[in-house]
CSV table of C-alpha atoms in Angstrom, one decimal:
chain,number,residue,atom,x,y,z
A,27,MET,CA,26.3,123.2,94.0
A,28,LYS,CA,24.1,120.1,94.0
A,29,VAL,CA,26.7,118.2,92.0
A,30,ALA,CA,29.3,119.2,93.9
A,31,LEU,CA,27.4,117.7,97.0
A,32,TYR,CA,27.2,114.4,94.9
A,33,TRP,CA,31.0,114.4,94.3
A,34,THR,CA,31.7,114.8,98.0
A,35,ALA,CA,29.2,112.3,99.0
A,36,ALA,CA,30.2,109.7,96.4
A,37,TRP,CA,33.9,110.1,97.6
A,38,VAL,CA,32.9,109.5,101.1
A,39,LEU,CA,30.8,106.7,100.2
A,40,ALA,CA,33.2,104.9,98.0
A,41,THR,CA,35.9,105.3,100.6
A,42,SER,CA,33.7,103.8,103.6
A,43,LEU,CA,32.4,101.1,101.2
A,44,ARG,CA,35.9,100.1,100.6
A,45,ALA,CA,36.9,100.2,104.2
A,46,SER,CA,33.7,98.2,105.2
A,47,ALA,CA,34.8,95.4,102.5
A,48,GLN,CA,38.1,95.4,104.0
A,49,ASP,CA,36.6,94.8,107.4
A,50,MET,CA,33.9,92.2,106.5
A,51,SER,CA,36.4,90.2,103.9
A,52,ALA,CA,39.9,90.4,105.2
A,53,MET,CA,42.4,93.0,106.6
A,54,PRO,CA,45.3,94.1,104.4
A,55,THR,CA,48.3,91.7,104.3
A,56,PRO,CA,51.7,93.5,104.7
A,57,LEU,CA,54.0,93.1,101.7
A,58,ALA,CA,56.7,92.2,104.2
A,59,GLN,CA,54.6,89.3,105.7
A,60,LEU,CA,54.1,88.0,101.9
A,61,ILE,CA,57.8,87.9,101.2
A,62,ALA,CA,58.6,86.0,104.5
A,63,GLU,CA,56.1,83.4,103.6
A,64,ALA,CA,57.5,83.0,100.2
A,65,GLU,CA,60.7,82.3,101.7
A,66,ALA,CA,59.2,79.7,103.8
A,67,ASN,CA,57.0,77.9,101.4
A,68,ASN,CA,57.9,78.6,97.8
A,69,THR,CA,59.3,75.5,96.4
A,70,GLN,CA,61.6,76.8,93.8
A,71,ILE,CA,63.2,78.7,96.5
A,72,SER,CA,63.5,75.3,98.6
A,73,ALA,CA,64.8,73.5,95.4
A,74,ALA,CA,67.5,76.0,94.8
A,75,ASP,CA,68.5,75.8,98.6
A,76,HIS,CA,68.7,71.9,98.6
A,77,SER,CA,70.9,72.2,95.2
A,78,TRP,CA,73.2,74.6,97.2
A,79,LYS,CA,73.3,72.0,100.2
A,80,ALA,CA,74.1,69.3,98.1
A,81,ALA,CA,77.1,71.2,96.6
A,82,THR,CA,78.4,71.8,100.0
A,83,HIS,CA,79.0,67.9,100.4
A,84,VAL,CA,81.1,67.5,97.1
A,85,ALA,CA,84.3,69.1,98.6
A,86,GLN,CA,84.2,66.2,101.3
A,87,GLN,CA,84.2,63.7,98.5
A,88,VAL,CA,86.9,65.0,96.1
A,89,THR,CA,89.4,66.0,99.0
A,90,THR,CA,89.4,62.3,100.1
A,91,LEU,CA,92.2,59.8,99.1
A,92,PRO,CA,91.0,57.2,96.4
A,93,ASP,CA,89.6,54.2,98.1
A,94,PRO,CA,92.3,51.7,98.8
A,95,GLN,CA,92.7,48.3,97.0
A,96,PHE,CA,92.9,45.0,98.7
A,97,THR,CA,94.2,41.7,96.9
A,98,VAL,CA,94.2,38.0,97.5
A,99,GLN,CA,96.5,36.0,95.1
A,100,GLN,CA,96.9,32.3,94.9
A,101,PHE,CA,100.0,30.8,92.7
A,102,SER,CA,100.0,27.3,91.7
A,103,VAL,CA,102.9,25.4,90.4
A,104,GLY,CA,102.7,22.5,87.8
A,105,SER,CA,99.1,22.4,87.5
A,106,PRO,CA,96.0,24.8,87.2
A,107,LYS,CA,94.3,23.3,90.2
A,108,PRO,CA,94.1,25.3,93.4
A,109,PHE,CA,97.1,24.8,95.7
A,110,ALA,CA,99.2,22.8,93.4
A,111,GLY,CA,102.8,22.8,94.3
A,112,PHE,CA,102.2,24.5,97.5
A,113,SER,CA,104.2,21.6,99.5
A,114,ASN,CA,107.0,21.0,97.1
A,115,SER,CA,107.6,24.2,95.5
A,116,ASP,CA,108.7,27.7,97.1
A,117,PHE,CA,107.0,29.3,93.9
A,118,ALA,CA,103.6,28.4,95.0
A,119,TYR,CA,102.2,30.7,97.5
A,120,ILE,CA,98.8,32.5,98.8
A,121,GLY,CA,99.3,36.1,98.8
A,122,LEU,CA,97.6,39.1,100.6
A,123,GLY,CA,98.0,42.6,99.7
A,124,ALA,CA,96.7,46.1,100.0
A,125,SER,CA,97.4,49.2,97.8
A,126,GLN,CA,96.8,53.1,98.0
A,127,ASP,CA,96.7,55.8,95.4
A,128,LEU,CA,98.4,58.9,96.4
A,129,PRO,CA,97.8,62.2,94.5
A,130,TYR,CA,100.5,64.7,94.1
A,131,PRO,CA,100.4,66.9,97.3
A,132,GLY,CA,98.0,69.8,96.9
A,133,LYS,CA,95.9,68.2,94.1
A,134,LEU,CA,93.1,67.3,96.7
A,135,ARG,CA,93.1,70.5,98.4
A,136,LEU,CA,92.8,72.4,95.1
A,137,LYS,CA,89.9,70.2,94.1
A,138,GLY,CA,88.2,70.7,97.3
A,139,GLU,CA,88.6,74.6,96.6
A,140,VAL,CA,86.9,74.4,93.4
A,141,ALA,CA,84.3,72.4,95.0
A,142,ASN,CA,83.8,75.0,97.8
A,143,ARG,CA,83.6,78.0,95.3
A,144,GLU,CA,81.1,75.8,93.2
A,145,ALA,CA,78.9,75.8,96.3
A,146,ASP,CA,79.3,79.5,96.7
A,147,THR,CA,78.2,80.0,93.5
A,148,GLN,CA,75.2,77.7,94.0
A,149,HIS,CA,74.4,79.7,97.2
A,150,ALA,CA,74.7,83.0,95.3
A,151,GLN,CA,72.5,81.7,92.5
A,152,ALA,CA,69.8,80.7,95.2
A,153,ASP,CA,69.8,84.2,96.5
A,154,VAL,CA,69.5,85.5,93.0
A,155,LEU,CA,66.4,83.1,92.5
A,156,ARG,CA,65.2,84.4,96.5
A,157,SER,CA,65.6,88.1,95.1
A,158,SER,CA,63.9,87.4,92.0
A,159,ILE,CA,60.9,85.7,93.7
A,160,ALA,CA,60.5,88.6,96.4
A,161,GLU,CA,60.4,91.2,93.3
A,162,GLN,CA,57.8,89.5,91.6
A,163,ILE,CA,55.8,89.3,94.8
A,164,LYS,CA,56.3,93.3,95.1
A,165,LEU,CA,55.4,93.9,91.5
A,166,VAL,CA,52.3,91.8,91.6
A,167,TYR,CA,51.4,93.4,95.2
A,168,LEU,CA,51.9,96.8,94.1
A,169,ARG,CA,49.7,96.2,90.9
A,170,LEU,CA,47.0,94.8,92.8
A,171,ALA,CA,47.1,97.7,95.0
A,172,TYR,CA,47.1,100.1,92.0
A,173,LEU,CA,44.1,98.1,90.5
A,174,ASP,CA,42.2,98.4,93.8
A,175,ALA,CA,43.1,102.4,94.0
A,176,THR,CA,41.8,103.0,90.5
A,177,LEU,CA,38.8,100.8,90.9
A,178,ALA,CA,37.6,102.9,93.6
A,179,ILE,CA,38.2,105.9,91.5
A,180,LEU,CA,36.2,104.3,88.8
A,181,HIS,CA,33.1,103.7,91.2
A,182,GLN,CA,33.7,107.1,92.7
A,183,ASN,CA,33.3,109.0,89.6
A,184,ASP,CA,30.6,106.7,88.3
A,185,ALA,CA,28.6,107.5,91.3
A,186,VAL,CA,29.1,111.4,90.3
A,187,LEU,CA,28.2,110.7,86.8
A,188,GLN,CA,25.0,108.9,87.4
A,189,PRO,CA,23.1,112.1,89.1
A,190,LEU,CA,24.5,114.1,86.0
A,191,ILE,CA,22.8,111.6,83.7
A,192,GLN,CA,19.4,111.8,85.6
A,193,ASN,CA,19.6,115.6,85.7
A,194,GLY,CA,20.2,115.6,81.9
A,195,LEU,CA,17.5,113.4,81.1
A,196,SER,CA,15.0,115.6,83.4
A,197,ARG,CA,16.2,118.8,81.7
A,198,TYR,CA,15.8,116.9,77.9
A,199,SER,CA,12.4,115.7,79.2
A,200,VAL,CA,11.3,119.6,79.6
A,201,GLY,CA,13.0,120.7,76.6
A,202,GLN,CA,16.0,122.1,78.1
A,203,GLY,CA,19.0,119.8,77.5
A,204,SER,CA,20.4,117.9,74.6
A,205,GLN,CA,19.7,114.2,73.8
A,206,ALA,CA,23.4,114.0,72.4
A,207,ASP,CA,24.8,115.2,75.7
A,208,VAL,CA,22.9,112.5,77.4
A,209,LEU,CA,23.9,109.8,75.0
A,210,LYS,CA,27.5,110.6,75.5
A,211,ALA,CA,27.1,110.6,79.3
A,212,GLN,CA,25.9,107.2,79.3
A,213,ILE,CA,28.5,106.1,76.9
A,214,GLU,CA,31.1,107.3,79.5
A,215,HIS,CA,28.9,105.3,82.1
A,216,THR,CA,29.3,102.3,80.1
A,217,LYS,CA,33.0,102.7,79.5
A,218,ILE,CA,33.5,102.7,83.1
A,219,LEU,CA,31.7,99.7,83.7
A,220,ARG,CA,33.8,98.0,80.8
A,221,GLU,CA,37.0,99.4,82.7
A,222,VAL,CA,35.6,97.8,86.0
A,223,THR,CA,35.1,94.5,84.4
A,224,MET,CA,38.6,94.6,83.0
A,225,HIS,CA,40.1,95.5,86.5
A,226,HIS,CA,38.3,92.5,88.1
A,227,GLN,CA,39.5,90.1,85.5
A,228,GLU,CA,43.3,91.5,85.7
A,229,MET,CA,43.2,91.4,89.4
A,230,GLY,CA,41.8,87.7,89.6
A,231,GLN,CA,44.9,86.7,87.1
A,232,LEU,CA,47.1,88.6,89.6
A,233,GLN,CA,45.8,86.6,92.7
A,234,ALA,CA,46.4,83.5,90.8
A,235,ASP,CA,50.1,84.4,90.3
A,236,LEU,CA,50.6,85.6,93.9
A,237,LYS,CA,49.2,82.4,95.2
A,238,GLN,CA,51.5,80.6,93.2
A,239,LEU,CA,54.4,82.4,94.3
A,240,LEU,CA,53.2,82.0,98.1
A,241,HIS,CA,52.4,78.1,97.4
A,242,ARG,CA,48.9,78.8,98.5
A,243,SER,CA,45.8,77.0,97.2
A,244,GLN,CA,44.3,78.6,94.3
A,245,ASP,CA,40.8,78.2,96.1
A,246,SER,CA,42.1,80.3,99.1
A,247,GLU,CA,40.7,83.7,100.1
A,248,ASP,CA,42.2,86.4,97.7
A,249,ILE,CA,45.2,88.9,99.3
A,250,LEU,CA,44.0,92.2,99.9
A,251,PRO,CA,47.1,94.9,99.6
A,252,GLU,CA,47.7,97.8,101.6
A,253,GLN,CA,46.8,101.2,100.0
A,254,LEU,CA,49.5,102.6,97.5
A,255,ALA,CA,51.6,105.2,99.1
A,256,ALA,CA,54.5,107.3,97.9
A,257,SER,CA,57.7,106.1,99.9
A,258,PRO,CA,60.8,108.8,99.7
A,259,LEU,CA,64.1,107.8,98.5
A,260,ARG,CA,66.8,108.5,101.0
A,261,TYR,CA,69.8,107.4,98.8
A,262,THR,CA,71.6,109.5,96.1
A,263,ALA,CA,72.4,107.6,92.8
A,264,GLU,CA,76.0,107.6,93.9
A,265,GLU,CA,75.2,105.7,97.1
A,266,LEU,CA,72.7,103.4,95.3
A,267,GLN,CA,75.5,102.5,92.5
A,268,ALA,CA,78.0,101.6,95.5
A,269,LEU,CA,75.3,99.2,96.9
A,270,VAL,CA,75.5,97.5,93.7
A,271,GLN,CA,79.0,96.4,94.2
A,272,SER,CA,78.4,94.8,97.7
A,273,HIS,CA,74.9,93.6,97.6
A,274,ASN,CA,73.5,93.0,94.1
A,275,PRO,CA,73.0,89.2,93.8
A,276,ALA,CA,73.8,88.6,90.1
A,277,VAL,CA,77.0,90.6,90.7
A,278,HIS,CA,77.8,88.5,93.7
A,279,ARG,CA,76.8,85.2,91.9
A,280,ASP,CA,79.2,86.2,89.1
A,281,ALA,CA,82.0,87.2,91.3
A,282,ASN,CA,81.9,83.7,93.0
A,283,ALA,CA,82.1,82.3,89.5
A,284,VAL,CA,85.2,84.1,88.8
A,285,GLN,CA,86.9,82.6,92.2
A,286,LYS,CA,85.7,79.2,91.1
A,287,GLN,CA,87.4,79.5,87.6
A,288,ASP,CA,90.5,81.0,89.5
A,289,ALA,CA,90.7,77.9,91.7
A,290,GLN,CA,90.0,75.5,88.5
A,291,LEU,CA,93.0,77.2,86.7
A,292,LYS,CA,95.2,76.4,89.7
A,293,SER,CA,94.0,72.8,89.9
A,294,ALA,CA,94.7,72.3,86.1
A,295,LYS,CA,98.1,73.4,86.6
A,296,ARG,CA,98.6,71.3,89.7
A,297,ASP,CA,97.2,68.2,87.5
A,298,GLY,CA,100.4,68.3,85.6
A,299,LYS,CA,102.3,66.7,88.5
A,300,PRO,CA,102.5,62.8,88.8
A,301,ASP,CA,100.3,60.7,91.1
A,302,PHE,CA,101.7,57.6,93.1
A,303,ASN,CA,100.5,54.1,94.2
A,304,VAL,CA,102.0,52.3,97.1
A,305,GLY,CA,101.2,48.4,97.6
A,306,TYR,CA,102.6,45.8,100.0
A,307,THR,CA,101.9,42.2,99.7
A,308,PHE,CA,102.6,39.2,101.8
A,309,GLU,CA,102.9,36.1,100.3
A,310,GLN,CA,102.8,32.8,102.3
A,311,THR,CA,104.5,29.6,100.8
A,312,GLY,CA,104.5,26.0,102.2
A,313,SER,CA,105.7,25.3,105.6
A,314,GLY,CA,109.2,24.2,104.3
A,315,TYR,CA,109.9,27.4,102.4
A,316,ARG,CA,110.3,31.0,103.2
A,317,ASP,CA,107.5,33.5,102.7
A,318,TYR,CA,107.6,36.3,100.4
A,319,TYR,CA,107.4,40.1,101.2
A,320,MET,CA,107.0,42.7,98.4
A,321,LEU,CA,106.6,46.6,98.5
A,322,SER,CA,105.8,48.4,95.1
A,323,LEU,CA,105.7,52.2,94.4
A,324,ASN,CA,104.3,53.3,91.2
A,325,MET,CA,104.1,56.7,89.6
A,326,ARG,CA,101.6,57.9,87.0
A,327,LEU,CA,103.0,60.5,84.8
A,328,PRO,CA,100.1,62.6,83.2
A,329,ARG,CA,100.4,63.3,79.6
A,330,ARG,CA,101.5,66.9,78.8
A,331,LYS,CA,99.1,67.3,75.9
A,332,ARG,CA,95.9,66.7,77.8
A,333,VAL,CA,97.5,68.7,80.7
A,334,GLU,CA,98.1,71.9,78.6
A,335,GLY,CA,94.7,71.5,77.1
A,336,GLU,CA,93.2,71.6,80.6
A,337,ILE,CA,95.1,74.8,81.3
A,338,ALA,CA,94.4,76.5,78.2
A,339,GLU,CA,90.7,75.7,78.8
A,340,ALA,CA,90.6,76.7,82.5
A,341,THR,CA,92.5,80.1,81.4
A,342,GLU,CA,89.9,80.8,78.8
A,343,ARG,CA,87.1,80.1,81.3
A,344,LEU,CA,88.5,82.5,83.8
A,345,SER,CA,88.9,85.0,81.3
A,346,GLN,CA,85.2,84.6,80.1
A,347,SER,CA,84.0,84.8,84.0
A,348,LYS,CA,85.7,88.2,84.4
A,349,GLN,CA,84.2,89.5,81.4
A,350,GLU,CA,80.7,88.3,82.2
A,351,LEU,CA,81.3,89.9,85.9
A,352,ASP,CA,82.1,93.0,84.4
A,353,SER,CA,79.3,93.0,81.9
A,354,GLN,CA,76.9,92.3,84.8
A,355,THR,CA,78.2,95.0,86.7
A,356,GLN,CA,77.8,97.6,84.1
A,357,GLN,CA,74.3,96.3,83.4
A,358,GLN,CA,73.2,96.4,86.9
A,359,LEU,CA,74.7,100.0,87.6
A,360,ALA,CA,72.7,101.2,84.2
A,361,GLU,CA,69.5,99.6,85.8
A,362,VAL,CA,70.1,101.4,88.9
A,363,GLN,CA,70.5,104.8,87.1
A,364,LYS,CA,67.3,104.3,85.0
A,365,GLU,CA,65.3,103.2,88.2
A,366,TYR,CA,66.9,106.2,89.9
A,367,ILE,CA,65.9,108.6,87.2
A,368,ALA,CA,62.4,106.9,87.2
A,369,VAL,CA,61.9,107.4,90.9
A,370,THR,CA,62.8,111.0,90.9
A,371,SER,CA,60.8,111.7,88.0
A,372,THR,CA,57.6,110.4,89.4
A,373,GLU,CA,58.4,112.1,92.6
A,374,ASP,CA,57.9,115.3,90.8
A,375,LEU,CA,54.8,114.2,88.6
A,376,LEU,CA,53.2,113.4,92.1
A,377,LYS,CA,53.9,116.7,93.3
A,378,GLU,CA,52.3,118.1,90.1
A,379,TYR,CA,49.0,116.2,90.2
A,380,GLN,CA,48.8,116.7,93.8
A,381,GLU,CA,49.4,120.5,94.0
A,382,GLY,CA,48.4,121.5,90.5
A,383,LEU,CA,46.5,119.3,88.2
A,384,ILE,CA,44.1,117.5,90.2
A,385,PRO,CA,43.1,120.6,92.7
A,386,GLN,CA,42.8,122.6,89.1
A,387,ALA,CA,40.6,119.9,87.5
A,388,ASN,CA,38.2,119.8,90.5
A,389,ALA,CA,38.1,123.7,90.5
A,390,ALA,CA,37.2,123.6,86.8
A,391,PHE,CA,34.6,120.9,87.2
A,392,HIS,CA,32.9,122.8,90.2
A,393,SER,CA,33.0,126.0,88.2
A,394,GLU,CA,31.3,124.2,85.1
A,395,GLU,CA,28.7,122.5,87.3
A,396,ALA,CA,27.8,125.7,89.0
A,397,ALA,CA,27.3,127.3,85.8
A,398,TYR,CA,25.4,124.2,84.4
A,399,GLN,CA,22.9,124.6,87.4
A,400,SER,CA,22.6,128.2,86.8
A,401,ASN,CA,21.6,127.4,83.2
A,402,LYS,CA,24.5,129.2,82.1
A,403,GLN,CA,26.7,126.4,80.8
A,404,GLN,CA,25.8,123.6,78.7
A,405,PHE,CA,26.1,119.8,79.7
A,406,ALA,CA,29.0,118.9,77.4
A,407,PRO,CA,31.5,120.9,79.2
A,408,VAL,CA,30.5,119.7,82.6
A,409,LEU,CA,31.1,116.1,81.4
A,410,SER,CA,34.5,117.1,79.9
A,411,SER,CA,35.5,118.7,83.4
A,412,LEU,CA,34.5,115.4,85.3
A,413,LEU,CA,36.5,113.2,82.6
A,414,ASP,CA,39.6,115.4,83.4
A,415,VAL,CA,39.2,114.8,86.7
A,416,LEU,CA,39.0,111.2,86.3
A,417,SER,CA,42.1,111.2,84.0
A,418,PHE,CA,44.0,113.1,86.5
A,419,GLU,CA,43.0,111.0,89.2
A,420,HIS,CA,43.9,107.7,87.2
A,421,ASP,CA,47.1,109.4,86.0
A,422,TYR,CA,48.3,110.1,89.5
A,423,GLN,CA,48.0,106.6,90.7
A,424,GLN,CA,49.6,105.6,87.6
A,425,ALA,CA,52.6,107.7,88.8
A,426,LEU,CA,52.4,106.6,92.2
A,427,PHE,CA,52.6,102.9,90.9
A,428,ASP,CA,55.5,103.5,88.5
A,429,HIS,CA,57.1,105.3,91.3
A,430,GLU,CA,56.7,102.4,94.0
A,431,THR,CA,57.6,99.8,91.1
A,432,ALA,CA,61.2,101.7,90.5
A,433,LEU,CA,61.8,101.5,94.1
A,434,ALA,CA,61.0,97.8,94.2
A,435,HIS,CA,63.4,97.4,91.2
A,436,LEU,CA,66.1,99.3,93.2
A,437,GLU,CA,65.6,97.3,96.1
A,438,THR,CA,66.4,94.1,93.9
A,439,LEU,CA,69.5,95.9,92.4
A,440,THR,CA,71.0,97.0,95.6
A,441,GLY,CA,69.7,94.6,98.1
A,442,ALA,CA,68.8,97.6,100.3
A,443,THR,CA,65.1,98.3,101.9
A,444,LEU,CA,63.9,101.4,100.4
A,445,ARG,CA,59.9,101.2,100.8
């Protein structure tokens, strides 16, 4: 049972080394803390929020009456010179006037409603971006945790493989083993080193992505994720799909777009009504003449062809928005169903690995190792059994990563907290 003891010791050593490295460098950072940090510091989110806040000020502009106009007039008689005829003609005058455009009642209110609906759409778009960035952080974080776990498995299995190689070399030196078996074990050791190098490369790239999402400096300390753990799903497929209608950011955005286009159609219909202009002018003449007072009322009649075109366009835009909302809803519901299947399937896989494949592979390895130590077995089956253990441990972590990734997608789709 010498190699079995090596296996146990290597596992304990790898676990303790990982814990010591965490204590010496940094403690794991909870995922929720990183998402809150992105909410506060991510410049894409900040820009989207500023865009939404800017849109909230449009309604105030479009619901205000047009700017009034003030006029100063000077009317000369008999000569182009200023004030000519002012003292000897009652036609010469100096006039002061003011006028105001008055849109048809309801026009400004409907334009304000369109602007408010546009602001709501901008707000919903900011929520879509916020949700997308949160999901990106979750996926990068989970990937880092997965690589961290598989890296520990690689080190753990290499720690078991090294004594086997040394044992094989010792046996080969006294004529009891095969050189081919030793070379094959050394190849597997080199393959593990290659995987470790590739893991470190990907982890470095993921750290760069995560720091960018958090708006951290690239030379800041790397972020240490918490260990992966399976999170149970407490919702049925029907409950998750019901959440899509009320909490999905993309569906909410498209629903606001429908409301905006509906308000745009009402505004286009109201634009067919006439607008008015009211003006008043005081005209002062010479001292021997009576002054003039003028009140004017003008009406602007919209051209019917233009208004009909605006109404037709708004009608088509409304139909387009409704179809996009329906398409978006169906797409999100389909995504929820696919992710639900992924979660439930990986739950079954995790159980199979934990209760069947991994214990069975370990038992097979210990059996082959015991036979090898008793000179009843060749080295190749022992190595094959060890590689089976490595493969199943890796597959378990992959299934765990897939399970948590599917839950992260479901959180984005439903707006619920599932992990």
